Coordinates of C-alpha atoms in Angstrom, one line a residue:
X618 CA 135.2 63.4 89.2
X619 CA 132.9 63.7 86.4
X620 CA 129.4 65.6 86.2
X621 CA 126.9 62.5 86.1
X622 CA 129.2 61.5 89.4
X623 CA 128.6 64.7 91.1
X624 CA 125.3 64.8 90.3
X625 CA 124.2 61.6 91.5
X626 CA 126.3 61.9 94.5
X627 CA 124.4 65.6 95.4
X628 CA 121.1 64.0 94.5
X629 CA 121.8 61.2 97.1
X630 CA 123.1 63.6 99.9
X631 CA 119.9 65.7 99.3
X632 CA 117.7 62.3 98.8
X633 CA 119.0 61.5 102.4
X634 CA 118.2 64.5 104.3
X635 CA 114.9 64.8 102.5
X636 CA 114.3 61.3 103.9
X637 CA 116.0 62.2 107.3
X638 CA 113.6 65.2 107.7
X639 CA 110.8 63.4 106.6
X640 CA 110.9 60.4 109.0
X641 CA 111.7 63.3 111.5
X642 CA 108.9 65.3 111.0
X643 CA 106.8 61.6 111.5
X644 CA 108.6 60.0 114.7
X645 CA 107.8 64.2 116.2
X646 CA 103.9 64.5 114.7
X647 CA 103.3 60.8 116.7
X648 CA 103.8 62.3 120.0
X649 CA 102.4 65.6 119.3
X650 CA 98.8 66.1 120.5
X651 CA 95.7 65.3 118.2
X652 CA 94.4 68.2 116.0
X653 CA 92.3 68.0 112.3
X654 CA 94.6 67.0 109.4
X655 CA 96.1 70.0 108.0
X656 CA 95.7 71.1 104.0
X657 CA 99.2 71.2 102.3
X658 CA 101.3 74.5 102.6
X659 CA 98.1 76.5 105.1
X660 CA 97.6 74.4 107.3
X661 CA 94.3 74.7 109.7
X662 CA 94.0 78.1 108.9
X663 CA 90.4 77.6 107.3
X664 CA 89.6 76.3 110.5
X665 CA 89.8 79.7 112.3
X666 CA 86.6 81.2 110.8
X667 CA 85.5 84.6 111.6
X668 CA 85.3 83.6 115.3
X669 CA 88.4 81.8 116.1
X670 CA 87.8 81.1 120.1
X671 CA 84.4 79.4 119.3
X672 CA 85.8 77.6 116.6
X673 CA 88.3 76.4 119.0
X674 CA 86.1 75.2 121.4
X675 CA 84.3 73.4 118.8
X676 CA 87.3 71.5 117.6
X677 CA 88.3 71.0 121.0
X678 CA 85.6 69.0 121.9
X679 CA 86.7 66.7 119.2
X680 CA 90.0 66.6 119.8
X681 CA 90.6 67.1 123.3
X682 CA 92.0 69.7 125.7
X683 CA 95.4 70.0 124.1
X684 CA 95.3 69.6 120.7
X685 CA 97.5 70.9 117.7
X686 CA 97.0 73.4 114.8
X687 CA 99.2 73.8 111.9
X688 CA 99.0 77.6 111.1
X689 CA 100.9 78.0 108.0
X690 CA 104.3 77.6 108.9
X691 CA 103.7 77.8 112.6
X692 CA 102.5 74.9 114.9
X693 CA 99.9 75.7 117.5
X694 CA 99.0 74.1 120.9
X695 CA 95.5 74.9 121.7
X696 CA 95.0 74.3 125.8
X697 CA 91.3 74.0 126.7
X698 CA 91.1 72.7 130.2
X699 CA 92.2 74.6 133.7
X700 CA 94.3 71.2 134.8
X701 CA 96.7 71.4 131.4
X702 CA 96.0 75.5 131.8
X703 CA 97.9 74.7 135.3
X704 CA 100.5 73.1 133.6
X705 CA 101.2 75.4 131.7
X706 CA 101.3 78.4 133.3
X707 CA 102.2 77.6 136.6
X708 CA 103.9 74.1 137.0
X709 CA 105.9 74.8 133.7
X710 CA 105.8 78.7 134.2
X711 CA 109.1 79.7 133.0
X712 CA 109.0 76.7 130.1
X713 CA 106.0 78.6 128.8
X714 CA 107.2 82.1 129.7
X715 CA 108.0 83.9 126.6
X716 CA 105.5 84.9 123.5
X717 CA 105.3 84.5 119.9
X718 CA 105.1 87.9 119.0
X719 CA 102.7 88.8 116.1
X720 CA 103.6 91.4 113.3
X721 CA 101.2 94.0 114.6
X722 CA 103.5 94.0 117.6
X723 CA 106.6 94.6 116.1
X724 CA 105.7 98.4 115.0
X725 CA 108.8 100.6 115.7
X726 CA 110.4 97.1 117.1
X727 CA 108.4 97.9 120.3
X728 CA 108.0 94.3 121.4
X729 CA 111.7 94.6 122.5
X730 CA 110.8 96.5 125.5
X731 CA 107.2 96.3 125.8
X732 CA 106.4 94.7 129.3
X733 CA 103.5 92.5 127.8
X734 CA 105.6 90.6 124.8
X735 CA 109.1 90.8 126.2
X736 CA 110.4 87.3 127.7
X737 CA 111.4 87.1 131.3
X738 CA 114.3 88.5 131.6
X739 CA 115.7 91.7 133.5
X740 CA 114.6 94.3 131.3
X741 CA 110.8 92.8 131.8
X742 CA 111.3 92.2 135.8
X743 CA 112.4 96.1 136.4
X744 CA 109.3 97.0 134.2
X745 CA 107.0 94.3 136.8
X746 CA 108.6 95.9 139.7
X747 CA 107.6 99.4 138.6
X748 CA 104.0 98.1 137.9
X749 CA 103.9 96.3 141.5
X750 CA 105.3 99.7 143.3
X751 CA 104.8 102.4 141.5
X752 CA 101.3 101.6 138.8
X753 CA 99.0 99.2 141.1
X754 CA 100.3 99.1 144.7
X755 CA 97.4 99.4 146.9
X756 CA 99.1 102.6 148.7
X757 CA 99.1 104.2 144.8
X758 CA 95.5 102.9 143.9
X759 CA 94.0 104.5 147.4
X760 CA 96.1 107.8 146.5
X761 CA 94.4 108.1 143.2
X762 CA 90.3 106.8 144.4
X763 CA 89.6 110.4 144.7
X764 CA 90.4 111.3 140.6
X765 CA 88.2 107.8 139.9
X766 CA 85.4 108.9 142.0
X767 CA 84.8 112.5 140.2
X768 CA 85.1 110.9 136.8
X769 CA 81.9 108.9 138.5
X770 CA 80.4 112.2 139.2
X771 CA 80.9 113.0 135.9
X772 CA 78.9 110.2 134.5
X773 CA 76.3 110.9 136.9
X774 CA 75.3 114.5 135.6
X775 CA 75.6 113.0 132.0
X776 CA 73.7 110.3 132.4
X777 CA 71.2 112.7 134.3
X778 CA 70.7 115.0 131.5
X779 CA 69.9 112.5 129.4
X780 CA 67.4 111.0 131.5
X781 CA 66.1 114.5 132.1
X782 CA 65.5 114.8 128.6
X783 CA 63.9 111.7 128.0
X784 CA 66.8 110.5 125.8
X785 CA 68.3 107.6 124.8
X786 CA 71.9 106.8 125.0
X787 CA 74.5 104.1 123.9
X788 CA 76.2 102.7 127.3
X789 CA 78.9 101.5 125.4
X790 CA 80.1 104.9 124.7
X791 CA 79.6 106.7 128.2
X792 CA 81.4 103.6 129.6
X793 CA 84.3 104.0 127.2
X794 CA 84.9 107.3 128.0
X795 CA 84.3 107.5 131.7
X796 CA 87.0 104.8 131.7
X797 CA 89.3 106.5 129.5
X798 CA 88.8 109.6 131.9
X799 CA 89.7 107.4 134.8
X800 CA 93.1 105.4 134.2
X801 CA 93.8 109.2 132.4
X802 CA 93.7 110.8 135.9
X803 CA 94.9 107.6 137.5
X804 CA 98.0 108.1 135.4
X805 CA 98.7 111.5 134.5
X806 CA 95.5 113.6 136.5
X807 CA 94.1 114.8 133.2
X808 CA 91.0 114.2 131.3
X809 CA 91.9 112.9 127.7
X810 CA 88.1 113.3 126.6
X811 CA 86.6 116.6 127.6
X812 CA 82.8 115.3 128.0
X813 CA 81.4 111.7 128.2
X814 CA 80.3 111.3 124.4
X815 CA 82.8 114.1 122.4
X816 CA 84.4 113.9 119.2
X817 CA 88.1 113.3 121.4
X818 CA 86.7 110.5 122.8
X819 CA 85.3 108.6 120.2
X820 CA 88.4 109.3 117.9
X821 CA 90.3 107.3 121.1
X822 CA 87.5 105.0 121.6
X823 CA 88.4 104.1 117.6
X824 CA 92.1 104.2 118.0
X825 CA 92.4 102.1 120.6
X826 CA 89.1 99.9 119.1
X827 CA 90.7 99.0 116.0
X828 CA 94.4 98.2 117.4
X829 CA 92.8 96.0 119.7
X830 CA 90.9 94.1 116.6
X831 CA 93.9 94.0 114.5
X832 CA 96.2 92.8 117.0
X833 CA 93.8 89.7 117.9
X834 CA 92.2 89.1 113.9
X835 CA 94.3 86.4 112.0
X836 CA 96.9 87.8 110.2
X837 CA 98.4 85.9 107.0
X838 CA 102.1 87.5 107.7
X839 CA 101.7 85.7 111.0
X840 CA 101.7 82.3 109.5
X841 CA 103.6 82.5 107.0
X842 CA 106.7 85.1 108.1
X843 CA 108.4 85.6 104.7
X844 CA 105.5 87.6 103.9
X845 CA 106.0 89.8 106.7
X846 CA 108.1 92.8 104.9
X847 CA 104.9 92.8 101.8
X848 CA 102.5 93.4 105.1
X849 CA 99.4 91.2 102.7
X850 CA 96.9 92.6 105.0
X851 CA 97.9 96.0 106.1
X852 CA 97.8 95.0 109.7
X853 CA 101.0 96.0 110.5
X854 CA 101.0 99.7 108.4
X855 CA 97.4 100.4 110.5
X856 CA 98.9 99.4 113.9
X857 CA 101.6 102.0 113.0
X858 CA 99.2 104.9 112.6
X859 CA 97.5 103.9 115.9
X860 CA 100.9 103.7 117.8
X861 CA 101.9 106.8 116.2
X862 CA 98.7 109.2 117.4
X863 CA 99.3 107.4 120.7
X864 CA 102.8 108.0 121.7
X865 CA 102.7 111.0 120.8
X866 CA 99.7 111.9 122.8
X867 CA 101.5 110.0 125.7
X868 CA 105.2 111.3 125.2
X869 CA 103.9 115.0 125.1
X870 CA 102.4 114.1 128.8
X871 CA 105.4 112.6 130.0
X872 CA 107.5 115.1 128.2
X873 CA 105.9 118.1 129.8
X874 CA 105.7 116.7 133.1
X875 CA 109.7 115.8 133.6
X876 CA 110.1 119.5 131.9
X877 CA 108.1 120.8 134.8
X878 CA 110.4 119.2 137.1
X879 CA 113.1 120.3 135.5
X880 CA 112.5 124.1 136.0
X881 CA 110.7 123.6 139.3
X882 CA 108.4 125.7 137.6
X883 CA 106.0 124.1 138.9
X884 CA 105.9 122.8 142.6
X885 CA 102.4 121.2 142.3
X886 CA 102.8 117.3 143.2
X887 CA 99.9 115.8 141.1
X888 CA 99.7 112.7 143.2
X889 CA 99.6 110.4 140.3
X890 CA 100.8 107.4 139.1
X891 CA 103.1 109.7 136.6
X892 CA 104.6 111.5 139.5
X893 CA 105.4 108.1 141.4
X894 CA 107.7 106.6 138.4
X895 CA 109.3 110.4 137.4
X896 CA 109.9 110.4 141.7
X897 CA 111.2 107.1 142.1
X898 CA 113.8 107.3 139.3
X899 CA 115.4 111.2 140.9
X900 CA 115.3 109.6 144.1
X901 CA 117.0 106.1 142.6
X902 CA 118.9 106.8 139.7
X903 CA 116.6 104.6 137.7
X904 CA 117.7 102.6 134.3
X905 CA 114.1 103.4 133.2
X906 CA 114.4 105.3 129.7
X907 CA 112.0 107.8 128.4
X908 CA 111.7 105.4 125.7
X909 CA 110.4 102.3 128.3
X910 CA 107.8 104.7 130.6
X911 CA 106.1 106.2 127.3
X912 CA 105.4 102.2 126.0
X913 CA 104.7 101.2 129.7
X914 CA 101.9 103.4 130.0
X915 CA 100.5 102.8 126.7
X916 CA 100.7 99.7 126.9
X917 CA 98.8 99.6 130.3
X918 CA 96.5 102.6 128.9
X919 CA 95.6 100.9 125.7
X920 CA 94.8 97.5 127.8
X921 CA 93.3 99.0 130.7
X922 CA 90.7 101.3 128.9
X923 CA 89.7 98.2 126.5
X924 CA 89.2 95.5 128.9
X925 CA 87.4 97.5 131.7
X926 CA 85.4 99.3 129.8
X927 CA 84.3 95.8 127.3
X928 CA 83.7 94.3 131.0
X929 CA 81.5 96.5 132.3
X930 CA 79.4 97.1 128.9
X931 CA 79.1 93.4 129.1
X932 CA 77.7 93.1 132.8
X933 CA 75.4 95.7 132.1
X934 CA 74.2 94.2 129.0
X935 CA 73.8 90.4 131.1
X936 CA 71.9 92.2 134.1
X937 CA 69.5 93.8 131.3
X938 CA 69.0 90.6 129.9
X939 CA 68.2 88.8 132.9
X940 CA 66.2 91.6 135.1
X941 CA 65.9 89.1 138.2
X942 CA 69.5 89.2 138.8
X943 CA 69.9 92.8 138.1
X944 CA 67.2 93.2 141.0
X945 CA 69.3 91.3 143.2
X946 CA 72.3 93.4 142.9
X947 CA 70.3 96.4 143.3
X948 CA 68.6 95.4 146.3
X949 CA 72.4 94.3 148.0
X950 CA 73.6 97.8 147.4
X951 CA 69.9 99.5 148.8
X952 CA 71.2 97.4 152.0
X953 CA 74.6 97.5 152.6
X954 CA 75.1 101.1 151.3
X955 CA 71.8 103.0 151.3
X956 CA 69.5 104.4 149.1
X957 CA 71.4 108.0 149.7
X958 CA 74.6 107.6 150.5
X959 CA 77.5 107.5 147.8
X960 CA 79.5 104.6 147.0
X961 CA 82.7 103.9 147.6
X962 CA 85.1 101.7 146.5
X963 CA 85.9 100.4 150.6
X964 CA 82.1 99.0 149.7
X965 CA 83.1 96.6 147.1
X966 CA 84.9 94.1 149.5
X967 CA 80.8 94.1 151.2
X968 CA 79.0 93.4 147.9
X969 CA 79.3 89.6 147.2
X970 CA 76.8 89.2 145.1
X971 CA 78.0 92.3 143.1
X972 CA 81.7 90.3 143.0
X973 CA 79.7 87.6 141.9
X974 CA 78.1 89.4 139.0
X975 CA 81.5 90.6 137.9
X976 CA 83.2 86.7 138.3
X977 CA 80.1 85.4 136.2
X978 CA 80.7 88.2 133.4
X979 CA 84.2 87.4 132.9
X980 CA 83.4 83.7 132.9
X981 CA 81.0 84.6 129.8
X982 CA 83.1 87.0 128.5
X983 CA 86.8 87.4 128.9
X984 CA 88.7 90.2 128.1
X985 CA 90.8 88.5 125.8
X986 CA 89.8 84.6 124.6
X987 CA 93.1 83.3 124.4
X988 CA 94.9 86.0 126.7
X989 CA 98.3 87.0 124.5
X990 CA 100.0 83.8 123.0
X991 CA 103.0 82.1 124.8
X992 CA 106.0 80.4 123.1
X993 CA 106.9 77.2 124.3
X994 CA 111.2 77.4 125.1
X995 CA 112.1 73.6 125.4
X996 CA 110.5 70.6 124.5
X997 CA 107.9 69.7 127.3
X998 CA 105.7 66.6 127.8
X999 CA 101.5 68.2 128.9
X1000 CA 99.6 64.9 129.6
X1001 CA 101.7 62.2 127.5
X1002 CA 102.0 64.8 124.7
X1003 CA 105.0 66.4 123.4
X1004 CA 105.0 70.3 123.2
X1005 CA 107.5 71.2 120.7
X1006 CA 110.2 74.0 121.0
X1007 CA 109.1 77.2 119.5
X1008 CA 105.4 75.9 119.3
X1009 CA 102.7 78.5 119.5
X1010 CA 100.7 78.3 122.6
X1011 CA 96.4 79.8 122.9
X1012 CA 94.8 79.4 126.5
X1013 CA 91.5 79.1 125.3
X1014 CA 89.7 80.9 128.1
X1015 CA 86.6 80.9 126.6
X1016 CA 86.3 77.6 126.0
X1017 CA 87.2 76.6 129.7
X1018 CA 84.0 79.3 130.7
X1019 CA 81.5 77.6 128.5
X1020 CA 82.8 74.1 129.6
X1021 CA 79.4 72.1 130.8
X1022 CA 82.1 69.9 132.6
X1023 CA 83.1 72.5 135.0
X1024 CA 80.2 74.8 135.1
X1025 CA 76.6 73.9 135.3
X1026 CA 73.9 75.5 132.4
X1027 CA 77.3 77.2 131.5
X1028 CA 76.0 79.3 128.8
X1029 CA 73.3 80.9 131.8
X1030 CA 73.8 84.0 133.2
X1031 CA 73.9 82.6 137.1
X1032 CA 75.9 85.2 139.3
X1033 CA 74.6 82.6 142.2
X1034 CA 77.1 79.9 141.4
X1035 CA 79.8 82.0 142.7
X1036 CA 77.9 82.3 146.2
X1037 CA 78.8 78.7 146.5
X1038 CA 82.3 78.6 146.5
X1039 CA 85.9 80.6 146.8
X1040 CA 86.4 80.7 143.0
X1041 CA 88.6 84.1 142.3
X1042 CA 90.0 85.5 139.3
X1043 CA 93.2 86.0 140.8
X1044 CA 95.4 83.9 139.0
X1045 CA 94.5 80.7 141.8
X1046 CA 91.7 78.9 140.4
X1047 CA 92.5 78.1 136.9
X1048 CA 88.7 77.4 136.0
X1049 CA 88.9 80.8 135.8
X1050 CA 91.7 83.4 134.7
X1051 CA 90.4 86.3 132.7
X1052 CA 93.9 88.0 133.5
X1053 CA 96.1 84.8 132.8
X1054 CA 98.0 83.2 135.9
X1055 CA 101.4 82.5 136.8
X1056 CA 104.5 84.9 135.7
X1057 CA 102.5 86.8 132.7
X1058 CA 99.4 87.1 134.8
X1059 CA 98.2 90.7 134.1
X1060 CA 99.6 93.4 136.1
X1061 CA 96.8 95.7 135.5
X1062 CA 94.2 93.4 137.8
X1063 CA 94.3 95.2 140.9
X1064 CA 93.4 98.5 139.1
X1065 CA 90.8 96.4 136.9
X1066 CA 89.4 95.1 140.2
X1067 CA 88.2 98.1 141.4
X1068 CA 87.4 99.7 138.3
X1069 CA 85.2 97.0 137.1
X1070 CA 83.2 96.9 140.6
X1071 CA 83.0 100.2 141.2
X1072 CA 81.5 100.8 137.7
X1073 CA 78.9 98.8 137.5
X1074 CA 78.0 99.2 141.0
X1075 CA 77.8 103.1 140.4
X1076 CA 75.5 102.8 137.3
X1077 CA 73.1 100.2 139.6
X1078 CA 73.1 102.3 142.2
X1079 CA 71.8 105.3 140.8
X1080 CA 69.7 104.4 138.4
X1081 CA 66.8 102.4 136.9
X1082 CA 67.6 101.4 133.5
X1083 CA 65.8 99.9 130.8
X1084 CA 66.7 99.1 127.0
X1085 CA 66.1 101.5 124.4
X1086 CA 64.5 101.0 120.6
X1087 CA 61.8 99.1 121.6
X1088 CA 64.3 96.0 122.1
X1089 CA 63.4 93.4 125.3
X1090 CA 65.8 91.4 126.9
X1091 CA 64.7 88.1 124.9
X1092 CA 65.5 89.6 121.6
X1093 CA 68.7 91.2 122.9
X1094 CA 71.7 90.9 120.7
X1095 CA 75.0 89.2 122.4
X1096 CA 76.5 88.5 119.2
X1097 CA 80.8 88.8 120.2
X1098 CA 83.0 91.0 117.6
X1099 CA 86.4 88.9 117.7
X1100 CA 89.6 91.1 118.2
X1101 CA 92.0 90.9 121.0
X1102 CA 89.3 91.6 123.1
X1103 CA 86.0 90.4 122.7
X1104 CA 83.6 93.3 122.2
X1105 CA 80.0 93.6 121.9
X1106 CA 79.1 93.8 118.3
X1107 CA 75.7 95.8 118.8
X1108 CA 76.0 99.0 121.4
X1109 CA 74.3 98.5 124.2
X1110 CA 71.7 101.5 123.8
X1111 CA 69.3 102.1 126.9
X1112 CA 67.4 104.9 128.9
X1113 CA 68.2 105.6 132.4
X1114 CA 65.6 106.5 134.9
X1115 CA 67.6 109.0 137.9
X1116 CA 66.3 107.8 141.7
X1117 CA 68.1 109.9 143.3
X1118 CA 68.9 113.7 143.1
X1119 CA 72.8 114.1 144.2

């Protein structure tokens, strides 16, 4: 055969499957669901902006509640509704199970036994069971209420002092580290910050801060993953220096803990949620590796200090900003605990309009906008659409909180819509799931729960607060900073008036 044969016989093979992949690529992008044209080779990246969830929603009101973006190389399905959010992650649960896992999550190939991006399989369910027995069992949670409360007490004589002195302080802050305190002693009955505003704590605060932004901010190795090893961006060579000053900080815990056991050096039972895994796998014979507890609990420590302690900055900052409904809550704790006597967390389940406060606040502002992305397994029809395999999927939380089809005035803080009906953030009423739902709902809710409540409770209850700088609840800044969780992009900066002396 000679050369101008082959030739045109290889250009009409490749000619064909050019063709074929063409009219492929057609017959798939007429059953997929309606999104904006993309540009040629990037897609709708442009369309992401600096604020990709209220970009989003913007687009979604266009397009509809399921609607498609072509990130670079990587086809998105943005859900915007809680009946497709339904579909998703609870009629098609395991369909929708696994996660596309971003290059800031692949540091030290961690996402291969971290409990939050692995897919459902055994290795993940052993790491559920341990969170459901041995993290945030209600038996472990009342065994550890004590170590919460004094890191309340804590806050108190801080917060104190600076009211004594007629000094200012950033909420924010005190927040950050009283929660950081908290889980700390939850986990391992140590403080990781030595006072409420220290250098430790605001090197932590920064830590886990920026991790939590570059895990959540676009990232141009994401979309196009042949750039991944050049790291355009530097996302992934940051996320390594976090991980590094964390694990180590959380390896040396667990390290000298099981050493302690080792010698029976030390007989001391610390009561912890530490003690419960390290007990559990001498009494079991336990597959748990060293390797798998150290990334559990910084995985749940990272998460857990950044979305309680965004939460709570954020219901403070709405109760400032509408005095009326701060009132309220303060005049439901004056009743149903006292002006004098201390709060406990038993008190929460007797605060309704407190739980309402808290529901309202993650309506406005959830944790994370688009919880952590799933990956769709199989092809799967969502309302006449076709979901391709391997398709990206974002929840757009935020978007279903803001919806003026589901919530009245939604962009008003009104804690009093939640007195009118059994809406929970539970994982049951998909109008609103700040924690997700279904299998990859978030195992740290039931510590979050009391955390949150308690929190912002405590800071009601004993004190009057007002904002700082000369700033007045109309010209307050709410402006979001966009990251994995949405934080508050000016502190929160307020004086505190004591009203009582314990």
């Amino acid at each position: 055969m000679d050369l101008p044969l082959i030739t045109l016989v290889c250009a009409s093979i490749l000619t064909f499957f050019i063709l074929k992949l063409l009219y492929n690529q057609t017959q798939n992008s007429t059953n997929l669901p309606p999104g904006p044209r993309p540009f040629p080779i990037i897609g709708n990246i442009l369309e992401l902006g600096r604020n990709p969830h209220i970009a989003l929603t913007k687009l979604s009101k266009i397009y509809g509640p399921i609607m498609t973006l072509k990130l670079g190389t990587i086809t998105t399905i943005v859900i915007s509704s809680p009946q497709l959010a339904k579909q998703v992650l609870q009629e098609h649960g395991q369909i929708f199970s696994s996660r596309t896992i971003p290059h800031s999550a692949q540091v030290s190939d961690n996402h291969k036994i971290s409990i939050g991006w692995l897919p459902t399989n055994a290795k993940w369910r052993k790491l559920r069971k341990v969170c459901a027995t041995k993290v945030f069992s209600p038996q472990v949670l009342d065994s550890t209420k004590v170590l919460r409360q004094q890191k309340l007490k804590e806050l108190l004589d801080f917060v104190k002092e600076k009211s004594s002195k007629g000094e200012p302080l950033d909420l924010g802050e005190a927040i950050f580290s009283t929660v950081l305190n908290s889980i700390s002693n939850t986990f391992f009955s140590m403080d990781l910050s030595h006072s409420t505003s220290d250098e430790k704590s605001r090197e932590f605060k920064s830590i886990i801060e920026g991790s939590m932004e570059d895990a959540g901010k676009p990232n141009i190795a994401d979309f196009f993953p042949i750039l991944r090893p050049i790291d355009p961006q530097g996302v992934h060579a940051r996320m390594t220096n976090y991980f590094v000053k964390l694990a180590n900080i959380v390896d040396g815990i667990i390290e000298e803990r099981m050493c302690s056991i080792a010698s029976r050096a030390d007989s001391k039972v610390s009561n912890d949620v530490l003690d419960s895994i390290l007990s559990e796998i001498e009494e079991t014979s336990s597959q748990l590796s060293h390797r798998e507890i150290m990334l559990l609990f910084l995985d749940l420590f990272v998460a857990g200090i950044d979305t309680t302690s965004s939460t709570v900055e954020w219901a403070m900052a709405e109760l400032l900003r509408n005095p009326n409904k701060l009132a309220k809550a303060k005049e439901e704790l004056c009743e149903v605990v006292g002006e004098d006597a201390p709060l406990e967390e038993s008190h929460i389940s007797k605060l309704p309009y407190l739980q309402a406060v808290v529901k309202e606040t993650f309506r406005l502002h959830p944790p994370a906008p688009f919880l952590l992305p799933h990956k769709c397994d199989e092809v799967v029809n969502i309302s006449g659409f076709q979901v391709p395999k391997d398709a990206q999927v974002f929840v757009n939380v935020w978007a279903m909180g803001r919806d003026p089809t589901i919530w009245e005035n939604p962009n008003m803080f009104e804690p009093e819509r939640f007195l009118k009906c059994e809406i929970n953030f539970k994982g049951n009423n998909f109008e609103l799931i700040p924690f997700g739902a279904g299998k990859r709902i978030c195992p740290g809710l039931p510590l979050a729960h009391r955390s949150v409540h308690l929190m912002v409770a405590f800071l009601l209850h004993n004190f009057e607060w007002k904002l700082a700088d000369g700033l007045t609840p109309e010209n307050m800044n709410m402006v979001e900073h966009f990251g994995l969780t949405l934080k508050k992009m000016q502190p929160l900066r307020v004086q505190a008036i004591s009203v009582k002396d314990n």
